[in-house]
């Protein structure tokens, strides 16, 4: 999974600030998925994007959260006006085609702490 | 909503013992994947099974996909301290209009030397 790059690895924000999490997929991968993981929990789906399109955002809170995957550059998960409950590890994964039978590779995650 | 239940949630064993962890659902999945995650790291894919009844072996690890493609098991023979980690199963399928992976909460395995 070293091919999927996420930065920063650790991010500390005060309540009310904005958090921007970046994900560069593996070369040749045009499908990106964002997941959130709380301590001692599994991963919860947030959003699925292809280049310039949001395919499925059913797992992402309607307020304060947004995601994009521009034609050039990394995918960005943006959290506005962060609250303590947003503290979690955020992982992105990429795959060459839609999931189902395709293998996907995860990045090392961004650990967001809201103080 | 497709849900995956993993059991046990926690498992602590001695080096050399065998163990099995389970991943169960009432839903049918097109594929079932197992991941291992170490603290502070992202999940690393161990195996993907796609055919009902399929068995795959990876050194001391044996993975099985249920005949009905609703459940899976992971068996580790002669566990070693290096096997310590969080084992996650994930089912692939269409939910909410797109294909995605649904994860279980994981089994936290500790192998004591």
GROMACS .gro file of N, CA, C and O in nm, chain A residues 46-112:
model
  268
   46UNK      N    1  -1.700   0.661   0.341
   46UNK     CA    2  -1.744   0.800   0.336
   46UNK      C    3  -1.785   0.840   0.195
   46UNK      O    4  -1.899   0.878   0.171
   47UNK      N    5  -1.689   0.829   0.101
   47UNK     CA    6  -1.718   0.882  -0.032
   47UNK      C    7  -1.631   0.809  -0.134
   47UNK      O    8  -1.521   0.764  -0.104
   48UNK      N    9  -1.688   0.799  -0.256
   48UNK     CA   10  -1.621   0.731  -0.368
   48UNK      C   11  -1.616   0.831  -0.482
   48UNK      O   12  -1.718   0.887  -0.522
   49UNK      N   13  -1.496   0.852  -0.535
   49UNK     CA   14  -1.479   0.949  -0.642
   49UNK      C   15  -1.402   0.888  -0.758
   49UNK      O   16  -1.316   0.802  -0.739
   50UNK      N   17  -1.435   0.935  -0.877
   50UNK     CA   18  -1.350   0.917  -0.993
   50UNK      C   19  -1.302   1.056  -1.034
   50UNK      O   20  -1.351   1.156  -0.983
   51UNK      N   21  -1.212   1.058  -1.126
   51UNK     CA   22  -1.158   1.188  -1.169
   51UNK      C   23  -1.272   1.285  -1.201
   51UNK      O   24  -1.356   1.257  -1.287
   52UNK      N   25  -1.274   1.396  -1.129
   52UNK     CA   26  -1.368   1.506  -1.150
   52UNK      C   27  -1.513   1.471  -1.118
   52UNK      O   28  -1.602   1.553  -1.144
   53UNK      N   29  -1.539   1.352  -1.065
   53UNK     CA   30  -1.677   1.314  -1.035
   53UNK      C   31  -1.689   1.252  -0.897
   53UNK      O   32  -1.604   1.174  -0.856
   54UNK      N   33  -1.797   1.287  -0.828
   54UNK     CA   34  -1.834   1.217  -0.705
   54UNK      C   35  -1.935   1.111  -0.743
   54UNK      O   36  -2.042   1.142  -0.796
   55UNK      N   37  -1.898   0.985  -0.720
   55UNK     CA   38  -1.985   0.875  -0.760
   55UNK      C   39  -2.083   0.841  -0.649
   55UNK      O   40  -2.201   0.816  -0.674
   56UNK      N   41  -2.036   0.839  -0.527
   56UNK     CA   42  -2.120   0.798  -0.415
   56UNK      C   43  -2.070   0.868  -0.289
   56UNK      O   44  -1.957   0.846  -0.250
   57UNK      N   45  -2.153   0.954  -0.233
   57UNK     CA   46  -2.114   1.023  -0.110
   57UNK      C   47  -2.210   0.989   0.003
   57UNK      O   48  -2.228   1.066   0.096
   58UNK      N   49  -2.269   0.871  -0.006
   58UNK     CA   50  -2.373   0.833   0.089
   58UNK      C   51  -2.321   0.818   0.232
   58UNK      O   52  -2.399   0.823   0.326
   59UNK      N   53  -2.192   0.799   0.250
   59UNK     CA   54  -2.137   0.783   0.385
   59UNK      C   55  -2.080   0.910   0.445
   59UNK      O   56  -2.030   0.909   0.557
   60UNK      N   57  -2.089   1.018   0.373
   60UNK     CA   58  -2.028   1.142   0.419
   60UNK      C   59  -2.135   1.233   0.479
   60UNK      O   60  -2.240   1.253   0.419
   61UNK      N   61  -2.108   1.289   0.597
   61UNK     CA   62  -2.204   1.383   0.655
   61UNK      C   63  -2.235   1.496   0.557
   61UNK      O   64  -2.147   1.544   0.486
   62UNK      N   65  -2.361   1.537   0.555
   62UNK     CA   66  -2.405   1.637   0.457
   62UNK      C   67  -2.347   1.775   0.486
   62UNK      O   68  -2.327   1.856   0.395
   63UNK      N   69  -2.321   1.801   0.612
   63UNK     CA   70  -2.269   1.932   0.649
   63UNK      C   71  -2.122   1.922   0.684
   63UNK      O   72  -2.076   1.823   0.738
   64UNK      N   73  -2.050   2.022   0.652
   64UNK     CA   74  -1.909   2.045   0.687
   64UNK      C   75  -1.809   1.958   0.611
   64UNK      O   76  -1.692   1.989   0.608
   65UNK      N   77  -1.855   1.849   0.551
   65UNK     CA   78  -1.763   1.759   0.481
   65UNK      C   79  -1.780   1.775   0.330
   65UNK      O   80  -1.894   1.783   0.281
   66UNK      N   81  -1.668   1.774   0.260
   66UNK     CA   82  -1.673   1.774   0.114
   66UNK      C   83  -1.550   1.702   0.062
   66UNK      O   84  -1.449   1.689   0.133
   67UNK      N   85  -1.560   1.654  -0.062
   67UNK     CA   86  -1.448   1.582  -0.122
   67UNK      C   87  -1.442   1.616  -0.269
   67UNK      O   88  -1.544   1.646  -0.333
   68UNK      N   89  -1.320   1.611  -0.322
   68UNK     CA   90  -1.302   1.633  -0.464
   68UNK      C   91  -1.185   1.550  -0.513
   68UNK      O   92  -1.096   1.511  -0.435
   69UNK      N   93  -1.185   1.527  -0.643
   69UNK     CA   94  -1.076   1.455  -0.708
   69UNK      C   95  -1.059   1.522  -0.843
   69UNK      O   96  -1.120   1.482  -0.943
   70UNK      N   97  -0.979   1.627  -0.848
   70UNK     CA   98  -0.967   1.704  -0.972
   70UNK      C   99  -0.892   1.629  -1.080
   70UNK      O  100  -0.827   1.527  -1.054
   71UNK      N  101  -0.901   1.683  -1.199
   71UNK     CA  102  -0.834   1.621  -1.313
   71UNK      C  103  -0.684   1.609  -1.288
   71UNK      O  104  -0.620   1.509  -1.323
   72UNK      N  105  -0.628   1.711  -1.230
   72UNK     CA  106  -0.486   1.709  -1.194
   72UNK      C  107  -0.473   1.724  -1.042
   72UNK      O  108  -0.545   1.803  -0.982
   73UNK      N  109  -0.383   1.649  -0.984
   73UNK     CA  110  -0.360   1.665  -0.842
   73UNK      C  111  -0.430   1.561  -0.757
   73UNK      O  112  -0.504   1.475  -0.808
   74UNK      N  113  -0.406   1.568  -0.627
   74UNK     CA  114  -0.459   1.465  -0.538
   74UNK      C  115  -0.608   1.483  -0.509
   74UNK      O  116  -0.667   1.588  -0.537
   75UNK      N  117  -0.665   1.380  -0.451
   75UNK     CA  118  -0.801   1.392  -0.399
   75UNK      C  119  -0.792   1.464  -0.265
   75UNK      O  120  -0.698   1.445  -0.188
   76UNK      N  121  -0.890   1.546  -0.237
   76UNK     CA  122  -0.892   1.624  -0.114
   76UNK      C  123  -1.021   1.593  -0.037
   76UNK      O  124  -1.130   1.596  -0.095
   77UNK      N  125  -1.005   1.563   0.090
   77UNK     CA  126  -1.120   1.554   0.181
   77UNK      C  127  -1.112   1.676   0.272
   77UNK      O  128  -1.012   1.698   0.339
   78UNK      N  129  -1.216   1.756   0.270
   78UNK     CA  130  -1.217   1.882   0.345
   78UNK      C  131  -1.322   1.876   0.454
   78UNK      O  132  -1.436   1.839   0.430
   79UNK      N  133  -1.280   1.912   0.574
   79UNK     CA  134  -1.373   1.918   0.687
   79UNK      C  135  -1.371   2.061   0.740
   79UNK      O  136  -1.268   2.110   0.787
   80UNK      N  137  -1.484   2.126   0.730
   80UNK     CA  138  -1.491   2.264   0.778
   80UNK      C  139  -1.542   2.267   0.922
   80UNK      O  140  -1.617   2.179   0.965
   81UNK      N  141  -1.499   2.369   0.994
   81UNK     CA  142  -1.544   2.391   1.133
   81UNK      C  143  -1.539   2.261   1.213
   81UNK      O  144  -1.641   2.213   1.265
   82UNK      N  145  -1.422   2.206   1.223
   82UNK     CA  146  -1.406   2.075   1.287
   82UNK      C  147  -1.455   2.078   1.432
   82UNK      O  148  -1.446   2.179   1.501
   83UNK      N  149  -1.506   1.963   1.473
   83UNK     CA  150  -1.549   1.941   1.612
   83UNK      C  151  -1.473   1.821   1.665
   83UNK      O  152  -1.412   1.744   1.589
   84UNK      N  153  -1.478   1.802   1.799
   84UNK     CA  154  -1.402   1.694   1.862
   84UNK      C  155  -1.439   1.558   1.804
   84UNK      O  156  -1.355   1.470   1.788
   85UNK      N  157  -1.565   1.542   1.769
   85UNK     CA  158  -1.611   1.413   1.715
   85UNK      C  159  -1.552   1.379   1.579
   85UNK      O  160  -1.566   1.266   1.533
   86UNK      N  161  -1.487   1.476   1.515
   86UNK     CA  162  -1.422   1.448   1.386
   86UNK      C  163  -1.287   1.381   1.405
   86UNK      O  164  -1.226   1.334   1.308
   87UNK      N  165  -1.236   1.377   1.527
   87UNK     CA  166  -1.108   1.313   1.554
   87UNK      C  167  -1.116   1.165   1.517
   87UNK      O  168  -1.201   1.091   1.568
   88UNK      N  169  -1.029   1.124   1.428
   88UNK     CA  170  -1.031   0.986   1.377
   88UNK      C  171  -0.914   0.969   1.282
   88UNK      O  172  -0.843   1.066   1.250
   89UNK      N  173  -0.896   0.846   1.236
   89UNK     CA  174  -0.802   0.821   1.128
   89UNK      C  175  -0.879   0.815   0.997
   89UNK      O  176  -0.983   0.748   0.989
   90UNK      N  177  -0.832   0.887   0.898
   90UNK     CA  178  -0.899   0.892   0.768
   90UNK      C  179  -0.808   0.824   0.666
   90UNK      O  180  -0.692   0.861   0.649
   91UNK      N  181  -0.862   0.724   0.600
   91UNK     CA  182  -0.786   0.647   0.502
   91UNK      C  183  -0.846   0.666   0.364
   91UNK      O  184  -0.967   0.674   0.347
   92UNK      N  185  -0.758   0.672   0.266
   92UNK     CA  186  -0.807   0.664   0.130
   92UNK      C  187  -0.750   0.538   0.066
   92UNK      O  188  -0.647   0.485   0.108
   93UNK      N  189  -0.822   0.489  -0.030
   93UNK     CA  190  -0.781   0.372  -0.107
   93UNK      C  191  -0.801   0.403  -0.254
   93UNK      O  192  -0.888   0.483  -0.290
   94UNK      N  193  -0.721   0.341  -0.338
   94UNK     CA  194  -0.739   0.361  -0.482
   94UNK      C  195  -0.741   0.226  -0.553
   94UNK      O  196  -0.685   0.127  -0.504
   95UNK      N  197  -0.807   0.224  -0.666
   95UNK     CA  198  -0.813   0.104  -0.747
   95UNK      C  199  -0.821   0.146  -0.893
   95UNK      O  200  -0.863   0.257  -0.925
   96UNK      N  201  -0.781   0.057  -0.983
   96UNK     CA  202  -0.784   0.092  -1.125
   96UNK      C  203  -0.924   0.092  -1.183
   96UNK      O  204  -0.950   0.161  -1.281
   97UNK      N  205  -1.012   0.015  -1.123
   97UNK     CA  206  -1.152   0.008  -1.167
   97UNK      C  207  -1.240   0.005  -1.044
   97UNK      O  208  -1.192   0.000  -0.932
   98UNK      N  209  -1.369   0.004  -1.065
   98UNK     CA  210  -1.460   0.004  -0.950
   98UNK      C  211  -1.439  -0.120  -0.866
   98UNK      O  212  -1.411  -0.229  -0.918
   99UNK      N  213  -1.459  -0.105  -0.736
   99UNK     CA  214  -1.448  -0.217  -0.644
   99UNK      C  215  -1.553  -0.322  -0.673
   99UNK      O  216  -1.642  -0.302  -0.752
  100UNK      N  217  -1.547  -0.429  -0.600
  100UNK     CA  218  -1.635  -0.543  -0.620
  100UNK      C  219  -1.543  -0.662  -0.624
  100UNK      O  220  -1.532  -0.737  -0.528
  101UNK      N  221  -1.469  -0.675  -0.730
  101UNK     CA  222  -1.370  -0.782  -0.739
  101UNK      C  223  -1.229  -0.728  -0.754
  101UNK      O  224  -1.133  -0.803  -0.752
  102UNK      N  225  -1.220  -0.598  -0.768
  102UNK     CA  226  -1.088  -0.539  -0.785
  102UNK      C  227  -1.019  -0.523  -0.652
  102UNK      O  228  -1.082  -0.495  -0.550
  103UNK      N  229  -0.894  -0.541  -0.651
  103UNK     CA  230  -0.817  -0.513  -0.532
  103UNK      C  231  -0.797  -0.362  -0.520
  103UNK      O  232  -0.780  -0.292  -0.619
  104UNK      N  233  -0.803  -0.318  -0.397
  104UNK     CA  234  -0.779  -0.177  -0.370
  104UNK      C  235  -0.666  -0.166  -0.269
  104UNK      O  236  -0.646  -0.256  -0.189
  105UNK      N  237  -0.594  -0.057  -0.276
  105UNK     CA  238  -0.478  -0.039  -0.191
  105UNK      C  239  -0.497   0.087  -0.107
  105UNK      O  240  -0.535   0.192  -0.159
  106UNK      N  241  -0.469   0.072   0.021
  106UNK     CA  242  -0.490   0.181   0.114
  106UNK      C  243  -0.362   0.259   0.139
  106UNK      O  244  -0.252   0.204   0.136
  107UNK      N  245  -0.379   0.387   0.168
  107UNK     CA  246  -0.270   0.468   0.217
  107UNK      C  247  -0.250   0.446   0.366
  107UNK      O  248  -0.322   0.368   0.429
  108UNK      N  249  -0.154   0.516   0.422
  108UNK     CA  250  -0.122   0.499   0.563
  108UNK      C  251  -0.211   0.582   0.654
  108UNK      O  252  -0.204   0.570   0.775
  109UNK      N  253  -0.293   0.665   0.595
  109UNK     CA  254  -0.391   0.737   0.674
  109UNK      C  255  -0.344   0.873   0.723
  109UNK      O  256  -0.224   0.901   0.731
  110UNK      N  257  -0.441   0.956   0.756
  110UNK     CA  258  -0.417   1.083   0.824
  110UNK      C  259  -0.491   1.077   0.957
  110UNK      O  260  -0.612   1.050   0.960
  111UNK      N  261  -0.417   1.098   1.064
  111UNK     CA  262  -0.479   1.097   1.195
  111UNK      C  263  -0.509   1.239   1.237
  111UNK      O  264  -0.417   1.317   1.261
  112UNK      N  265  -0.639   1.268   1.241
  112UNK     CA  266  -0.685   1.402   1.274
  112UNK      C  267  -0.720   1.408   1.422
  112UNK      O  268  -0.796   1.324   1.471
   0.00000   0.00000   0.00000
